[in-house]
mmCIF file of C-alpha atoms in Angstrom:
data_model
loop_
_atom_site.group_PDB
_atom_site.id
_atom_site.type_symbol
_atom_site.label_atom_id
_atom_site.label_comp_id
_atom_site.label_asym_id
_atom_site.label_seq_id
_atom_site.Cartn_x
_atom_site.Cartn_y
_atom_site.Cartn_z
ATOM 1 C CA PHE A 16 141.681 124.101 81.306
ATOM 2 C CA ARG A 17 140.433 124.325 84.824
ATOM 3 C CA VAL A 18 140.950 122.009 87.715
ATOM 4 C CA LEU A 19 138.080 122.224 90.190
ATOM 5 C CA LYS A 20 137.157 120.813 93.495
ATOM 6 C CA SER A 21 134.019 122.709 94.326
ATOM 7 C CA PHE A 22 130.426 123.132 93.471
ATOM 8 C CA TYR A 23 131.252 125.515 90.755
ATOM 9 C CA SER A 24 132.414 122.716 88.585
ATOM 10 C CA LEU A 25 128.712 122.375 86.980
ATOM 11 C CA TYR A 26 128.733 125.910 86.082
ATOM 12 C CA ALA A 27 132.129 125.543 84.382
ATOM 13 C CA CYS A 28 130.807 122.641 82.360
ATOM 14 C CA LEU A 29 127.776 124.608 81.326
ATOM 15 C CA SER A 30 129.650 127.788 80.315
ATOM 16 C CA LEU A 31 131.046 128.037 76.731
ATOM 17 C CA PRO A 32 134.763 127.718 76.070
ATOM 18 C CA MET A 33 136.805 130.850 75.308
ATOM 19 C CA MET A 34 139.349 131.002 72.566
ATOM 20 C CA SER A 35 138.808 127.471 71.817
ATOM 21 C CA ASP A 36 136.329 124.795 70.438
ATOM 22 C CA LYS A 37 136.260 122.708 73.720
ATOM 23 C CA ARG A 38 136.603 123.215 77.313
ATOM 24 C CA LEU A 39 138.308 120.654 79.696
ATOM 25 C CA VAL A 40 136.947 120.523 83.122
ATOM 26 C CA VAL A 41 138.661 118.151 85.710
ATOM 27 C CA ILE A 42 137.171 117.370 89.107
ATOM 28 C CA HIS A 43 139.423 115.835 91.677
ATOM 29 C CA ASP A 44 138.124 113.713 94.432
ATOM 30 C CA PHE A 45 134.692 113.566 93.292
ATOM 31 C CA GLU A 46 133.591 111.311 95.925
ATOM 32 C CA THR A 47 134.335 114.050 98.532
ATOM 33 C CA LEU A 48 132.591 116.633 96.805
ATOM 34 C CA SER A 49 129.376 117.697 98.816
ATOM 35 C CA LEU A 50 126.757 117.962 96.267
ATOM 36 C CA THR A 51 123.806 119.972 97.452
ATOM 37 C CA ASP A 52 121.877 119.171 94.448
ATOM 38 C CA PRO A 53 122.947 115.876 92.959
ATOM 39 C CA ASP A 54 120.024 115.826 90.511
ATOM 40 C CA ARG A 55 121.410 118.847 88.657
ATOM 41 C CA TYR A 56 124.708 116.933 88.013
ATOM 42 C CA ILE A 57 122.711 113.862 86.913
ATOM 43 C CA ALA A 58 120.790 116.052 84.542
ATOM 44 C CA TYR A 59 124.023 117.279 83.097
ATOM 45 C CA ILE A 60 125.462 113.695 82.950
ATOM 46 C CA GLN A 61 122.434 112.631 80.845
ATOM 47 C CA LYS A 62 122.772 115.527 78.497
ATOM 48 C CA PRO A 63 126.221 117.049 78.540
ATOM 49 C CA GLU A 64 127.469 120.188 76.810
ATOM 50 C CA PRO A 65 128.869 119.172 73.727
ATOM 51 C CA SER A 66 131.794 121.632 73.678
ATOM 52 C CA THR A 67 132.724 120.510 77.292
ATOM 53 C CA VAL A 68 135.034 117.388 78.176
ATOM 54 C CA TRP A 69 134.290 116.626 81.807
ATOM 55 C CA VAL A 70 136.762 114.462 83.657
ATOM 56 C CA VAL A 71 135.859 113.155 87.097
ATOM 57 C CA ASN A 72 138.537 111.560 89.100
ATOM 58 C CA CYS A 73 137.690 109.708 92.267
ATOM 59 C CA LYS A 74 139.387 107.042 94.357
ATOM 60 C CA LYS A 75 136.175 105.080 95.191
ATOM 61 C CA SER A 76 132.930 105.325 93.466
ATOM 62 C CA ASP A 77 129.808 104.091 95.263
ATOM 63 C CA SER A 78 127.618 102.400 92.865
ATOM 64 C CA ARG A 79 124.562 102.725 95.156
ATOM 65 C CA LYS A 80 124.344 106.442 94.643
ATOM 66 C CA LYS A 81 122.406 107.638 91.831
ATOM 67 C CA ILE A 82 125.138 110.018 90.444
ATOM 68 C CA PHE A 83 127.602 107.202 90.013
ATOM 69 C CA GLN A 84 124.743 105.112 88.390
ATOM 70 C CA ALA A 85 124.387 107.838 85.853
ATOM 71 C CA LEU A 86 127.977 108.109 85.184
ATOM 72 C CA GLU A 87 128.162 104.359 84.607
ATOM 73 C CA LYS A 88 125.324 104.550 82.232
ATOM 74 C CA HIS A 89 126.021 107.709 80.395
ATOM 75 C CA ALA A 90 129.868 108.255 80.547
ATOM 76 C CA VAL A 91 132.896 106.532 79.656
ATOM 77 C CA VAL A 92 134.338 104.864 82.811
ATOM 78 C CA ILE A 93 137.848 104.094 83.124
ATOM 79 C CA LYS A 94 138.680 102.147 86.261
ATOM 80 C CA ALA A 95 142.277 102.161 86.872
ATOM 81 C CA ASN A 96 143.852 100.118 89.744
ATOM 82 C CA PRO A 97 147.458 100.211 90.453
ATOM 83 C CA PRO A 98 149.342 97.086 89.349
ATOM 84 C CA LYS A 99 150.177 94.731 92.026
ATOM 85 C CA ASP A 100 152.261 92.247 90.034
ATOM 86 C CA VAL A 101 156.015 92.661 91.237
ATOM 87 C CA LEU A 102 157.257 91.189 87.966
ATOM 88 C CA PHE A 103 155.267 93.574 85.885
ATOM 89 C CA LEU A 104 156.605 96.562 88.011
ATOM 90 C CA THR A 105 160.298 95.498 87.911
ATOM 91 C CA GLU A 106 159.966 94.966 84.121
ATOM 92 C CA TRP A 107 158.321 98.424 83.595
ATOM 93 C CA ILE A 108 161.144 100.057 85.769
ATOM 94 C CA GLY A 109 163.673 98.239 83.924
ATOM 95 C CA GLU A 110 162.197 99.246 80.432
ATOM 96 C CA LYS A 111 162.325 102.810 81.659
ATOM 97 C CA PHE A 112 166.096 102.446 82.480
ATOM 98 C CA LYS A 113 166.759 100.467 79.080
ATOM 99 C CA ALA A 114 165.056 103.363 77.198
ATOM 100 C CA ALA A 115 167.734 105.893 78.846
ATOM 101 C CA LYS A 116 170.490 103.469 77.964
ATOM 102 C CA GLN A 117 171.127 102.367 81.539
ATOM 103 C CA THR A 118 171.489 99.102 83.192
ATOM 104 C CA ILE A 119 170.372 98.268 86.646
ATOM 105 C CA ASP A 120 170.762 95.388 88.934
ATOM 106 C CA ASN A 121 168.092 93.055 89.776
ATOM 107 C CA GLU A 122 168.323 93.553 93.403
ATOM 108 C CA ALA A 123 168.134 97.403 92.755
ATOM 109 C CA LEU A 124 164.864 96.707 90.934
ATOM 110 C CA GLN A 125 163.421 94.683 93.610
ATOM 111 C CA LEU A 126 164.475 97.483 96.210
ATOM 112 C CA MET A 127 162.738 100.163 94.136
ATOM 113 C CA VAL A 128 159.606 98.208 93.990
ATOM 114 C CA GLU A 129 159.600 97.218 97.595
ATOM 115 C CA HIS A 130 160.244 100.756 98.926
ATOM 116 C CA VAL A 131 158.492 102.954 96.463
ATOM 117 C CA GLY A 132 155.514 100.685 96.036
ATOM 118 C CA ASP A 133 153.095 100.059 93.114
ATOM 119 C CA ASN A 134 152.291 103.894 92.210
ATOM 120 C CA LEU A 135 153.617 104.111 88.760
ATOM 121 C CA PHE A 136 153.756 107.995 89.005
ATOM 122 C CA ASP A 137 156.043 107.529 92.111
ATOM 123 C CA LEU A 138 158.009 104.936 90.319
ATOM 124 C CA ALA A 139 158.475 107.158 87.257
ATOM 125 C CA HIS A 140 159.636 109.968 89.536
ATOM 126 C CA GLN A 141 162.173 107.935 91.302
ATOM 127 C CA VAL A 142 163.705 106.519 87.949
ATOM 128 C CA ASP A 143 163.832 110.287 86.889
ATOM 129 C CA LYS A 144 165.672 111.058 90.037
ATOM 130 C CA ILE A 145 168.201 108.187 89.653
ATOM 131 C CA LEU A 146 168.787 109.084 85.974
ATOM 132 C CA LEU A 147 169.599 112.591 86.648
ATOM 133 C CA TYR A 148 171.798 111.547 89.615
ATOM 134 C CA LYS A 149 173.671 109.003 87.409
ATOM 135 C CA HIS A 150 173.863 111.278 84.242
ATOM 136 C CA GLY A 151 176.920 109.978 82.059
ATOM 137 C CA GLU A 152 177.112 106.628 83.995
ATOM 138 C CA SER A 153 175.701 103.611 82.492
ATOM 139 C CA HIS A 154 175.078 101.252 85.409
ATOM 140 C CA ILE A 155 172.690 101.644 88.510
ATOM 141 C CA ASP A 156 173.235 99.464 91.506
ATOM 142 C CA VAL A 157 171.710 98.970 94.923
ATOM 143 C CA LYS A 158 173.714 101.639 96.629
ATOM 144 C CA ASP A 159 172.503 104.263 94.086
ATOM 145 C CA VAL A 160 168.859 103.140 94.741
ATOM 146 C CA GLU A 161 169.472 103.318 98.521
ATOM 147 C CA LEU A 162 170.914 106.748 98.164
ATOM 148 C CA MET A 163 168.379 108.504 95.995
ATOM 149 C CA ILE A 164 165.211 106.743 97.130
ATOM 150 C CA GLY A 165 166.214 106.643 100.741
ATOM 151 C CA VAL A 166 165.330 102.988 101.678
ATOM 152 C CA SER A 167 163.485 103.974 104.767
ATOM 153 C CA ARG A 168 161.702 107.005 103.157
ATOM 154 C CA GLU A 169 158.392 106.023 105.101
ATOM 155 C CA TYR A 170 160.327 106.009 108.159
ATOM 156 C CA SER A 171 161.737 109.027 110.009
ATOM 157 C CA VAL A 172 163.280 109.869 113.419
ATOM 158 C CA PHE A 173 159.816 110.438 114.695
ATOM 159 C CA THR A 174 158.595 107.117 113.599
ATOM 160 C CA MET A 175 161.492 105.552 115.285
ATOM 161 C CA ILE A 176 160.787 107.328 118.434
ATOM 162 C CA ASN A 177 157.190 106.314 118.456
ATOM 163 C CA TYR A 178 158.170 102.596 118.069
ATOM 164 C CA LEU A 179 160.813 103.200 120.795
ATOM 165 C CA LEU A 180 158.125 104.532 123.154
ATOM 166 C CA GLU A 181 155.791 101.564 122.266
ATOM 167 C CA LYS A 182 158.745 99.345 123.184
ATOM 168 C CA ASN A 183 158.578 97.678 120.029
ATOM 169 C CA LYS A 184 162.290 96.558 119.669
ATOM 170 C CA ALA A 185 161.954 94.953 116.310
ATOM 171 C CA LYS A 186 160.659 97.903 114.452
ATOM 172 C CA THR A 187 162.824 100.393 116.137
ATOM 173 C CA LEU A 188 166.018 98.188 115.213
ATOM 174 C CA GLU A 189 164.454 97.891 111.589
ATOM 175 C CA ILE A 190 164.340 101.639 111.141
ATOM 176 C CA LEU A 191 167.590 102.226 112.711
ATOM 177 C CA ARG A 192 169.090 99.741 110.334
#
């Protein structure tokens, strides 16, 4: 298993696996990879090494580029956008707490979605953190969420000072609150 973010990724894909039948090569931020010879990657995409599982992770794919067109044509492409539906997110968090035999207030659920966002990884991390904090107790309320998440986690003293210097009274007071 290798996680790569370099031009060596193609060589890792072409090499044989050691002590295993398959080799997993993961490339993060593929769209930022500077490909000196994209035709070599395209040739690999068209005829991949059977012993290699090649995972390409990118935030945005540009379907105008030949390499992304080759991926669309010859690979299994999974487009995963974060869920934007607040109802789905609150139900998902609620199920996590229910699985841990915990109850949580609706206001606390809303607060989590509002301040953590729609990233399921971040939400799961915050749920785990609250569950560790409330170990042995069965109910989670708004105060627990505020304490563990830090309602103004995207704000800091430095952000408040910046708004203060900009004379943005509303934002300064919001952070202060």
